[in-house]
């Protein structure tokens, strides 16, 4: 190895060792954005339960219901998603935001008038503002 290359490699190695590694940790009030794509009852419950628990701990919660998850947002599917829709109402009452994908609504035949009260139809501004807030952490179910 040429001396110049050795010095460059040594300097690079030293800089990597000296740089502190920042763990990926949530701040006390970092927002949480959950991307919910499933209409499987258990997975929907998991997303809402996890998000709801973090919301109670002070984290602003936004759930983006897209793909098949939009089915759980529809009053027309109340029988199949009774437990999940009760949880949606509780989360909304506690101040969480739940957005529903309009393209997915169309794909799965969910009409705007069938959405549960308090749900918002997502758009680039609403969804982007929630997703790209400083410190936002994201999860997907």
Short mmCIF file of C-alpha atoms in Angstrom, two decimals:
data_model
loop_
_atom_site.label_atom_id
_atom_site.label_comp_id
_atom_site.label_asym_id
_atom_site.label_seq_id
_atom_site.Cartn_x
_atom_site.Cartn_y
_atom_site.Cartn_z
CA UNK A 1 0.00 0.00 0.00
CA UNK A 2 1.36 3.42 -0.90
CA UNK A 3 2.00 5.72 2.08
CA UNK A 4 -0.58 8.22 0.82
CA UNK A 5 -3.28 5.51 0.64
CA UNK A 6 -2.33 4.23 4.08
CA UNK A 7 -2.65 7.71 5.58
CA UNK A 8 -6.01 8.24 3.89
CA UNK A 9 -7.31 4.87 5.16
CA UNK A 10 -6.01 5.59 8.67
CA UNK A 11 -7.62 9.03 8.73
CA UNK A 12 -10.93 7.61 7.53
CA UNK A 13 -10.84 4.84 10.12
CA UNK A 14 -10.02 7.28 12.91
CA UNK A 15 -12.85 9.59 11.91
CA UNK A 16 -15.33 6.70 11.95
CA UNK A 17 -14.18 5.67 15.43
CA UNK A 18 -14.33 9.23 16.73
CA UNK A 19 -17.83 9.96 15.40
CA UNK A 20 -20.47 9.29 18.05
CA UNK A 21 -23.17 6.91 16.96
CA UNK A 22 -26.59 8.34 17.66
CA UNK A 23 -29.12 5.68 18.57
CA UNK A 24 -32.49 5.84 16.84
CA UNK A 25 -34.63 6.87 19.79
CA UNK A 26 -37.86 8.76 20.00
CA UNK A 27 -37.91 12.03 21.84
CA UNK A 28 -40.44 12.49 24.60
CA UNK A 29 -43.03 13.93 22.23
CA UNK A 30 -41.94 12.92 18.73
CA UNK A 31 -44.92 12.41 16.41
CA UNK A 32 -45.81 8.89 15.31
CA UNK A 33 -47.05 8.18 11.78
CA UNK A 34 -48.53 4.73 11.23
CA UNK A 35 -48.99 3.47 7.69
CA UNK A 36 -51.82 0.91 7.85
CA UNK A 37 -52.27 -1.21 4.72
CA UNK A 38 -54.02 -4.32 5.99
CA UNK A 39 -57.67 -5.26 6.44
CA UNK A 40 -56.71 -8.22 8.63
CA UNK A 41 -58.55 -7.60 11.91
CA UNK A 42 -55.59 -8.55 14.11
CA UNK A 43 -53.13 -6.35 12.21
CA UNK A 44 -55.53 -3.41 12.32
CA UNK A 45 -55.96 -3.94 16.08
CA UNK A 46 -52.19 -4.07 16.55
CA UNK A 47 -51.63 -0.82 14.69
CA UNK A 48 -54.35 1.04 16.59
CA UNK A 49 -53.37 -0.44 19.98
CA UNK A 50 -49.69 0.41 19.56
CA UNK A 51 -50.47 3.87 18.23
CA UNK A 52 -53.05 4.51 20.94
CA UNK A 53 -50.61 3.56 23.69
CA UNK A 54 -47.97 5.91 22.30
CA UNK A 55 -50.58 8.66 21.91
CA UNK A 56 -51.41 8.29 25.63
CA UNK A 57 -47.68 8.75 26.34
CA UNK A 58 -47.74 12.15 24.64
CA UNK A 59 -46.88 11.34 21.04
CA UNK A 60 -49.00 13.02 18.38
CA UNK A 61 -50.55 10.17 16.38
CA UNK A 62 -51.47 10.06 12.70
CA UNK A 63 -52.69 6.83 11.10
CA UNK A 64 -52.77 6.69 7.31
CA UNK A 65 -55.26 4.01 6.24
CA UNK A 66 -54.44 2.92 2.72
CA UNK A 67 -54.61 -0.12 0.47
CA UNK A 68 -57.03 -2.67 1.99
CA UNK A 69 -57.14 -0.87 5.35
CA UNK A 70 -59.66 1.59 3.92
CA UNK A 71 -62.28 -1.15 4.25
CA UNK A 72 -62.07 -0.81 8.06
CA UNK A 73 -62.87 2.91 7.72
CA UNK A 74 -66.26 2.31 6.11
CA UNK A 75 -69.59 2.17 7.95
CA UNK A 76 -70.65 -0.33 5.26
CA UNK A 77 -68.19 -2.80 6.83
CA UNK A 78 -69.29 -2.19 10.44
CA UNK A 79 -70.09 -5.84 11.08
CA UNK A 80 -66.68 -7.09 9.97
CA UNK A 81 -64.75 -4.32 11.76
CA UNK A 82 -66.89 -3.56 14.84
CA UNK A 83 -63.98 -3.74 17.31
CA UNK A 84 -61.65 -1.74 15.07
CA UNK A 85 -64.27 0.95 14.40
CA UNK A 86 -64.87 1.37 18.13
CA UNK A 87 -61.12 1.88 18.55
CA UNK A 88 -61.08 4.40 15.67
CA UNK A 89 -63.79 6.44 17.42
CA UNK A 90 -61.83 6.34 20.70
CA UNK A 91 -58.59 7.43 19.02
CA UNK A 92 -60.33 10.30 17.23
CA UNK A 93 -61.96 11.40 20.50
CA UNK A 94 -58.51 11.47 22.15
CA UNK A 95 -57.11 13.79 19.46
CA UNK A 96 -55.45 11.36 17.06
CA UNK A 97 -55.67 12.04 13.34
CA UNK A 98 -56.75 9.29 10.96
CA UNK A 99 -56.36 9.85 7.23
CA UNK A 100 -57.86 7.66 4.52
CA UNK A 101 -56.34 7.27 1.06
CA UNK A 102 -58.75 8.51 -1.64
CA UNK A 103 -57.22 6.36 -4.41
CA UNK A 104 -57.60 3.27 -2.23
CA UNK A 105 -61.17 4.23 -1.36
CA UNK A 106 -61.95 4.21 -5.07
CA UNK A 107 -60.10 0.92 -5.60
CA UNK A 108 -62.03 -0.85 -2.81
CA UNK A 109 -65.42 0.82 -3.33
CA UNK A 110 -65.45 2.93 -0.16
CA UNK A 111 -67.60 6.03 -0.61
CA UNK A 112 -66.89 9.29 1.19
CA UNK A 113 -70.36 9.26 2.76
CA UNK A 114 -69.59 5.81 4.24
CA UNK A 115 -66.52 6.97 6.15
CA UNK A 116 -66.75 6.93 9.92
CA UNK A 117 -67.26 10.37 11.49
CA UNK A 118 -64.04 12.27 12.08
CA UNK A 119 -61.93 10.50 9.48
CA UNK A 120 -60.21 12.75 6.97
CA UNK A 121 -59.57 11.99 3.35
CA UNK A 122 -55.85 12.29 2.80
CA UNK A 123 -54.24 14.56 0.27
CA UNK A 124 -50.62 15.50 -0.39
CA UNK A 125 -50.71 18.42 2.05
CA UNK A 126 -52.38 16.62 4.98
CA UNK A 127 -50.46 13.40 4.59
CA UNK A 128 -47.14 15.08 3.81
CA UNK A 129 -47.40 17.49 6.74
CA UNK A 130 -47.93 14.60 9.14
CA UNK A 131 -45.28 12.36 7.62
CA UNK A 132 -42.52 14.95 7.26
CA UNK A 133 -42.78 16.77 10.60
CA UNK A 134 -39.42 17.05 12.31
CA UNK A 135 -38.75 14.04 14.52
CA UNK A 136 -41.61 11.92 13.14
CA UNK A 137 -41.20 8.19 13.58
CA UNK A 138 -42.99 5.79 11.24
CA UNK A 139 -44.31 2.25 11.48
CA UNK A 140 -46.23 0.08 9.04
CA UNK A 141 -48.82 -2.62 9.53
#
